[in-house]
Amino acid sequence: MEFTAKQISELLNGTVEGDENVIVNSFSKIEEGKPGSLSFLANPKYTNYIYETEASVVLVNNTFVSSKEIKSTLIRVEDSYKSIAQLLEIYNSMTEKPSGIEKQAFVHKKAKTGKNVYVGAFAYIGKGAVIGNNVQIYPGAYIGNDVQIGENSVIYPGVKIYYKTQIGKDCTIHAGSVIGADGFGFAPNTDGAFLKIAQIGNVIIEDNVELGALVTIDRATMGSTIIRKGVKLDNHNHVAHNVEIGQNTVIAAQSGIAGTAKIGENCMFGGQVGISPHVKIANGTKLSAQSGIANSVKKEDSILMGAPAYDIRQYHKSYIHFKNLDKIVKRLDELEKKLNNEV
Amino acid sequence: MEFTAKQISELLNGTVEGDENVIVNSFSKIEEGKPGSLSFLANPKYTNYIYETEASVVLVNNTFVSSKEIKSTLIRVEDSYKSIAQLLEIYNSMTEKPSGIEKQAFVHKKAKTGKNVYVGAFAYIGKGAVIGNNVQIYPGAYIGNDVQIGENSVIYPGVKIYYKTQIGKDCTIHAGSVIGADGFGFAPNTDGAFLKIAQIGNVIIEDNVELGALVTIDRATMGSTIIRKGVKLDNHNHVAHNVEIGQNTVIAAQSGIAGTAKIGENCMFGGQVGISPHVKIANGTKLSAQSGIANSVKKEDSILMGAPAYDIRQYHKSYIHFKNLDKIVKRLDELEKKLNNEV
Amino acid sequence: MEFTAKQISELLNGTVEGDENVIVNSFSKIEEGKPGSLSFLANPKYTNYIYETEASVVLVNNTFVSSKEIKSTLIRVEDSYKSIAQLLEIYNSMTEKPSGIEKQAFVHKKAKTGKNVYVGAFAYIGKGAVIGNNVQIYPGAYIGNDVQIGENSVIYPGVKIYYKTQIGKDCTIHAGSVIGADGFGFAPNTDGAFLKIAQIGNVIIEDNVELGALVTIDRATMGSTIIRKGVKLDNHNHVAHNVEIGQNTVIAAQSGIAGTAKIGENCMFGGQVGISPHVKIANGTKLSAQSGIANSVKKEDSILMGAPAYDIRQYHKSYIHFKNLDKIVKRLDELEKKLNNEV
């Protein structure tokens, strides 16, 4: 697949500066740009690379002003990051997609599959499951009884989805994730042992959700654990029973949300964050990586850090003093000495 | 499945207050109670909801005293939480359980399977494995050579159990967990590379253990990694080689226990806890979420927090001061100024 | 398999002290040594056990000097830890290895498999995949299109490898790990929703790498995520898109490395460490468990702790004061009182 700068520019509604006939056939990062590749400049931190890059074509924002000569052909667009995302998507959509039901798949006779569905070998689709049009289910995935999966969703290899889970349209679930396993519910017995609380609820995942690899979302004890539309969870996230995550919230890898917590909309959490059971997190909350939330966050758009977490600027101030505690205590020693000598 | 309040009350050995003929066919949480559902009140925090709930029937403790009128029929029992657990279990046990050996399963001719066993499609049972009566092995699970699994245990989809692992009776292992992978053992070479130490031990899991989804328990270098009876580990837990976890200990999600650590009985750990190699943790130790244990905990029933963890009340005191460090240092500045001016 | 002390000594080029005809048939740790077993003493902490152990034979360093009588036969070698590693490896290599392509495996007709390959039942090998000689692919593993796997590598059950991943020689990947899932890349839209950035790069794993169970290594947005030769990653590690990990770096369980971070050679990270996006970590950096790295580490061989992490000795000093903050603030109160009384 080869394109000229002119062709790409037309696709993106951009304008060319330089040789419009130069040909590219791959993508590269601007700091690693090679001849024949297309790159982009979005983050101003990387501006210096544009004067050195070997990339044949570079996408830049309309507002970009060069301060030196540039070897590459430029394509000016309104938002270079979105334009590169658009091109990557086009490139990606040109790779061959699997289709059909492979011979070694297991599809229960009482399951329903839509049009143009892919079911890979060793995938298992249980009784009463309903699989929408254009859904792709990769090899070794397990779709339990009565699970519903909406149109265009992609279930990667080895994903395990327990019975009665509902998944919306245009969702992506990466390999090895487990949806609908039992919530962690036990009642203590008098002898120190624990009695299991049966988990009879389910999991509901709305449209346009993406889950990374090896994510777990537990079924509710009663009712539903709910992931609202547009949520993005990175690898190794843990979502406990009866949690609800509001729409368009994004959570980085290895974070954990304990039972019955309610996470607002448009939140952004860093990696390895921990949320205590039963808390509510206001819309737009941002949590720094490794933060721990012990109590509800009531003010919207808070930016928090620490364990337990509080205002990130305050945290940074405290942490600078923490690093200096040895000096601070020596100052205190000094003062005490002075005062005691005086007295 | 429909029941009257009277029928449920008889089952639980309770007493009815209100309409004993009202019919329920589902469960609900008290704050989300709907007509036709049965709910319960166990945690006093939720008491206010009982005056507003739409649930047709609510289980309450014998000791419950109402302060306002309640629309729902009440069933009084000794322990409403245990009663609801009992009902959920009954409800759960009425859902169809899979049975038989599905055609696409692989069962080695030298493996032994007990009576009334379920082996799902694409499950693999290796040479010399011994599977007890009533065991359920879901699709895509892997049972290595010479693995033993005791009666009534449930192995969910995609669980991977390496050779020679021993699993007791009445255990539950959720999807994607990996039991018996090599411990992380390497010896440094003089050239900076690492030499693998072969891990020739195994894993022993005693009776009535529940492991969540995507848990790892590594095999011992020599000897056994041991999970004692009644232990409950939540999703994404990591248990390294040669660890021992004492009976009825409960650990929340994403915690990690490093090599050769010995965890006592009846401990409770929050999520994302880390335990250093070789330490011993006394019986009854409670660890707050995200704690880190660097040294052995010798006193039983300690409640610890922080990294490294220490007494939780002391930690909370220190943390309040930490949050105020900026003010504290300003007070110190002030004092120094005063003293220096004086002098 | 039984050996005399003499036979083992000859194998290891050691010297026997005591009965050279004593027979052993198993391994044990020195503190749990049983008659008929072989044990070793490497860590001086365990020296006391040598006077009590029931092990029939103990490997010790040539430099070992006993202070009391020892019942066991000793074999003196240059490095007892390396010798035991060598023996474990010999023992391990004597256990039966699977071979051949099991009937229920799926191997695409356009995939290539080398000599002496094992492909277990329900394993899937996609179009264009190239599998080297002596590779073992256990049941339920998924090898995507155009994946390459070098000679002697072992892919344990249920590992999922996405298309175009390249894996070197002598690698080991434990069960359930996911290599090549999409990086976590999204661009915010004006309406609060997120647009997926197609991830069109791949993952390259060089020779002699070992990955534990349930590790994730995401494919690059463009270019490659790279794991250099000799790297060892423990269970539940997360490696994001476009990360590079330098050779012989070792990372304990549950650590996470965010996008585009570059980790140097010969680093050692404890468990549950978090690395921020885009940072560079110098060669030889050591990080204490649960550390968080927010900025690049420029000085080689630094030993760091905390979140954000800094010099470990400084951290320990600060932490001691942190634990005493309540007392420190009381001293400050006292000083203020004195000064105010005086004035």
Coordinates of N, CA and C in Angstrom, one line a residue, chain C residues 98-214:
Chain C
P98 N 6.4 -33.3 26.4 CA 5.4 -33.6 25.4 C 6.0 -33.4 24.0
S99 N 5.5 -34.1 23.0 CA 6.0 -33.9 21.7 C 4.9 -34.3 20.6
G100 N 5.1 -33.8 19.4 CA 4.2 -34.1 18.4 C 3.0 -33.1 18.3
I101 N 2.3 -33.2 17.3 CA 1.1 -32.3 17.1 C -0.1 -33.1 17.5
E102 N -0.8 -32.7 18.6 CA -2.0 -33.4 19.0 C -3.1 -33.2 18.0
K103 N -4.0 -34.2 17.9 CA -5.0 -34.3 16.9 C -5.9 -33.1 16.9
Q104 N -6.3 -32.6 18.1 CA -7.3 -31.5 18.1 C -6.6 -30.1 18.0
A105 N -5.3 -30.1 17.7 CA -4.7 -28.8 17.5 C -5.2 -28.2 16.1
F106 N -5.1 -26.8 16.0 CA -5.4 -26.2 14.7 C -4.1 -25.6 14.2
V107 N -3.6 -26.1 13.1 CA -2.4 -25.4 12.5 C -2.7 -25.0 11.1
H108 N -2.7 -23.7 10.9 CA -3.1 -23.2 9.5 C -2.2 -23.8 8.5
K109 N -2.7 -24.1 7.3 CA -1.9 -24.7 6.3 C -0.8 -23.8 5.8
K110 N -1.0 -22.5 6.0 CA 0.1 -21.6 5.6 C 1.0 -21.2 6.8
A111 N 0.9 -22.0 7.9 CA 1.9 -21.8 9.0 C 3.0 -22.8 8.8
K112 N 4.2 -22.5 9.3 CA 5.4 -23.4 9.2 C 5.8 -23.8 10.6
T113 N 6.0 -25.2 10.8 CA 6.4 -25.6 12.1 C 7.7 -26.4 11.8
G114 N 8.7 -26.2 12.7 CA 10.0 -26.8 12.6 C 10.0 -28.3 13.0
K115 N 11.2 -28.8 13.2 CA 11.4 -30.2 13.7 C 11.1 -30.3 15.2
N116 N 10.6 -31.5 15.5 CA 10.5 -31.8 16.9 C 9.6 -30.8 17.7
V117 N 8.6 -30.4 17.1 CA 7.7 -29.4 17.7 C 6.6 -30.1 18.5
Y118 N 6.2 -29.5 19.6 CA 5.0 -30.0 20.3 C 3.9 -28.9 20.1
V119 N 2.7 -29.4 19.6 CA 1.5 -28.5 19.6 C 0.4 -29.2 20.3
G120 N 0.0 -28.7 21.5 CA -1.1 -29.4 22.2 C -2.5 -29.3 21.6
A121 N -3.4 -30.1 22.1 CA -4.8 -30.0 21.7 C -5.3 -28.6 21.9
F122 N -6.2 -28.1 21.0 CA -6.8 -26.8 21.2 C -5.9 -25.6 21.1
A123 N -4.6 -25.9 20.8 CA -3.8 -24.8 20.5 C -4.1 -24.3 19.0
Y124 N -3.9 -23.0 18.7 CA -4.3 -22.5 17.4 C -3.0 -21.8 16.9
I125 N -2.7 -22.2 15.7 CA -1.5 -21.5 15.0 C -2.0 -20.9 13.7
G126 N -1.9 -19.6 13.6 CA -2.5 -18.9 12.5 C -1.7 -18.9 11.2
K127 N -2.3 -18.3 10.2 CA -1.7 -18.2 8.9 C -0.4 -17.4 8.9
G128 N 0.6 -18.0 8.3 CA 1.9 -17.3 8.2 C 2.8 -17.4 9.4
A129 N 2.3 -18.0 10.5 CA 3.1 -18.2 11.7 C 4.3 -19.1 11.4
V130 N 5.5 -18.8 12.0 CA 6.7 -19.6 11.8 C 7.2 -20.1 13.2
I131 N 7.1 -21.4 13.4 CA 7.5 -22.0 14.7 C 8.8 -22.7 14.5
G132 N 9.8 -22.4 15.3 CA 11.1 -22.9 15.2 C 11.2 -24.4 15.7
N133 N 12.4 -25.0 15.5 CA 12.6 -26.3 16.0 C 12.5 -26.4 17.5
N134 N 12.0 -27.6 18.0 CA 12.0 -27.9 19.4 C 11.1 -27.0 20.2
V135 N 10.3 -26.2 19.5 CA 9.3 -25.3 20.3 C 8.2 -26.2 20.9
Q136 N 7.8 -25.8 22.1 CA 6.7 -26.5 22.7 C 5.5 -25.5 22.9
I137 N 4.4 -25.8 22.3 CA 3.2 -25.0 22.4 C 2.1 -25.8 23.1
Y138 N 1.8 -25.4 24.3 CA 0.9 -26.2 25.2 C -0.6 -26.0 24.8
P139 N -1.5 -26.9 25.3 CA -2.9 -26.8 24.9 C -3.5 -25.4 25.1
G140 N -4.3 -25.1 24.2 CA -5.1 -23.8 24.4 C -4.3 -22.6 24.1
A141 N -3.1 -22.6 23.7 CA -2.4 -21.4 23.4 C -2.9 -20.9 22.0
Y142 N -2.7 -19.6 21.8 CA -3.2 -19.0 20.5 C -2.0 -18.2 19.9
I143 N -1.6 -18.6 18.7 CA -0.5 -18.0 18.0 C -1.1 -17.3 16.8
G144 N -1.1 -16.0 16.8 CA -1.8 -15.3 15.7 C -1.1 -15.3 14.4
N145 N -1.6 -14.7 13.4 CA -1.0 -14.7 12.1 C 0.3 -14.1 12.1
D146 N 1.3 -14.7 11.3 CA 2.6 -14.1 11.1 C 3.4 -13.9 12.3
V147 N 3.1 -14.6 13.4 CA 3.9 -14.7 14.6 C 5.1 -15.5 14.3
Q148 N 6.3 -15.1 14.9 CA 7.5 -16.0 14.8 C 7.9 -16.4 16.2
I149 N 8.3 -17.6 16.3 CA 8.8 -18.1 17.6 C 10.0 -18.9 17.4
G150 N 11.1 -18.5 18.0 CA 12.4 -19.1 17.8 C 12.6 -20.4 18.5
E151 N 13.7 -21.1 18.1 CA 14.0 -22.5 18.6 C 14.0 -22.6 20.1
N152 N 13.5 -23.7 20.5 CA 13.5 -24.2 21.9 C 12.6 -23.4 22.9
S153 N 11.9 -22.4 22.3 CA 11.0 -21.7 23.2 C 9.8 -22.5 23.7
V154 N 9.3 -22.2 24.9 CA 8.2 -22.9 25.5 C 7.0 -22.0 25.7
I155 N 5.9 -22.3 25.1 CA 4.7 -21.5 25.3 C 3.7 -22.3 26.1
Y156 N 3.4 -21.9 27.3 CA 2.6 -22.7 28.2 C 1.1 -22.5 27.9
P157 N 0.2 -23.3 28.6 CA -1.2 -23.4 28.2 C -1.9 -22.0 28.2
G158 N -2.6 -21.7 27.2 CA -3.5 -20.6 27.2 C -2.8 -19.2 27.0
V159 N -1.5 -19.3 26.6 CA -0.9 -18.0 26.3 C -1.5 -17.5 24.9
K160 N -1.7 -16.2 24.9 CA -2.3 -15.6 23.7 C -1.3 -14.6 23.0
I161 N -0.9 -14.9 21.8 CA 0.1 -14.1 21.1 C -0.6 -13.5 19.9
Y162 N -0.7 -12.2 19.8 CA -1.4 -11.5 18.7 C -0.5 -11.5 17.5
Y163 N -1.0 -11.1 16.3 CA -0.4 -11.2 15.0 C 0.9 -10.4 15.0
K164 N 1.9 -10.9 14.2 CA 3.1 -10.2 14.0 C 4.1 -10.1 15.1
T165 N 3.8 -10.7 16.3 CA 4.7 -10.7 17.4 C 5.9 -11.5 17.0
Q166 N 7.1 -11.1 17.4 CA 8.3 -11.9 17.2 C 8.9 -12.3 18.5
I167 N 9.1 -13.6 18.6 CA 9.7 -14.1 19.9 C 11.0 -14.9 19.5
G168 N 12.0 -14.6 20.3 CA 13.3 -15.2 20.1 C 13.5 -16.7 20.5
K169 N 14.7 -17.1 20.6 CA 15.1 -18.5 20.9 C 15.1 -18.6 22.5
D170 N 14.9 -19.8 22.9 CA 15.1 -20.2 24.4 C 14.2 -19.3 25.3
C171 N 13.1 -18.9 24.8 CA 12.2 -18.1 25.7 C 11.2 -19.0 26.3
T172 N 10.7 -18.6 27.5 CA 9.6 -19.3 28.2 C 8.5 -18.3 28.5
I173 N 7.3 -18.6 28.2 CA 6.2 -17.8 28.5 C 5.1 -18.6 29.2
H174 N 4.9 -18.2 30.5 CA 4.0 -19.0 31.3 C 2.5 -18.7 31.0
A175 N 1.7 -19.6 31.6 CA 0.3 -19.7 31.2 C -0.5 -18.4 31.3
G176 N -1.3 -18.2 30.3 CA -2.3 -17.1 30.4 C -1.7 -15.7 30.0
S177 N -0.4 -15.6 29.7 CA 0.1 -14.3 29.4 C -0.4 -13.9 28.0
V178 N -0.5 -12.6 27.8 CA -1.0 -12.0 26.6 C 0.0 -11.1 25.9
I179 N 0.4 -11.4 24.8 CA 1.5 -10.7 24.1 C 0.9 -10.0 22.8
G180 N 1.0 -8.7 22.8 CA 0.6 -8.0 21.5 C -0.8 -7.5 21.5
A181 N -1.5 -7.5 22.6 CA -2.8 -6.8 22.6 C -2.6 -5.3 22.3
D182 N -3.7 -4.6 21.9 CA -3.6 -3.2 21.6 C -3.0 -2.4 22.8
G183 N -2.1 -1.4 22.5 CA -1.8 -0.4 23.4 C -3.0 0.4 23.8
F184 N -2.9 1.1 24.9 CA -4.0 1.8 25.5 C -3.9 3.2 25.0
G185 N -4.4 3.5 23.7 CA -4.2 4.8 23.1 C -5.6 5.3 22.6
F186 N -6.0 6.5 23.2 CA -7.2 7.1 22.9 C -7.0 8.6 22.8
A187 N -7.7 9.2 21.9 CA -7.7 10.7 21.8 C -9.0 11.2 22.2
P188 N -9.0 12.3 23.1 CA -10.3 12.8 23.5 C -11.0 13.5 22.4
N189 N -12.3 13.3 22.3 CA -13.2 14.0 21.4 C -13.7 15.2 22.1
T190 N -14.3 16.2 21.4 CA -14.9 17.3 22.0 C -16.1 17.0 22.9
D191 N -16.8 15.9 22.7 CA -17.9 15.6 23.5 C -17.6 14.7 24.8
G192 N -16.3 14.6 25.1 CA -16.0 13.8 26.3 C -15.7 12.4 26.0
A193 N -16.1 11.9 24.8 CA -15.9 10.5 24.5 C -14.4 10.4 23.9
F194 N -14.0 9.2 23.8 CA -12.6 8.9 23.3 C -12.6 8.2 22.0
L195 N -11.7 8.6 21.1 CA -11.5 8.0 19.8 C -10.3 7.0 19.9
K196 N -10.5 5.8 19.5 CA -9.4 4.8 19.6 C -8.3 5.1 18.6
I197 N -7.1 5.1 19.0 CA -5.9 5.2 18.1 C -5.6 3.7 17.7
A198 N -5.7 3.4 16.5 CA -5.3 2.1 16.0 C -3.9 1.8 16.4
Q199 N -3.6 0.6 16.8 CA -2.3 0.2 17.3 C -1.7 -0.8 16.2
I200 N -0.9 -0.2 15.3 CA -0.5 -1.0 14.2 C 1.0 -1.5 14.3
G201 N 1.6 -1.3 15.4 CA 3.0 -1.8 15.6 C 2.9 -3.3 16.1
N202 N 4.0 -3.7 16.7 CA 4.1 -5.1 17.1 C 4.9 -5.2 18.4
V203 N 5.1 -6.4 18.8 CA 6.0 -6.7 20.0 C 7.2 -7.6 19.5
I204 N 8.4 -7.2 20.0 CA 9.6 -8.0 19.7 C 10.1 -8.5 21.1
I205 N 10.3 -9.8 21.2 CA 10.9 -10.4 22.4 C 12.1 -11.1 22.0
E206 N 13.3 -10.7 22.5 CA 14.5 -11.3 22.1 C 14.8 -12.6 22.8
D207 N 16.0 -13.2 22.6 CA 16.3 -14.5 23.1 C 16.4 -14.6 24.6
N208 N 16.1 -15.8 25.1 CA 16.3 -16.1 26.5 C 15.5 -15.2 27.5
V209 N 14.4 -14.8 27.1 CA 13.5 -14.1 28.0 C 12.5 -15.0 28.7
E210 N 12.2 -14.8 30.0 CA 11.2 -15.6 30.6 C 10.1 -14.6 31.2
L211 N 8.9 -15.0 30.8 CA 7.7 -14.2 31.3 C 6.9 -15.1 32.2
G212 N 6.5 -14.6 33.3 CA 5.7 -15.4 34.2 C 4.3 -15.6 33.7
A213 N 3.4 -16.0 34.6 CA 2.0 -16.2 34.2 C 1.2 -14.9 34.2
L214 N 0.3 -14.8 33.3 CA -0.6 -13.6 33.2 C 0.1 -12.3 33.1

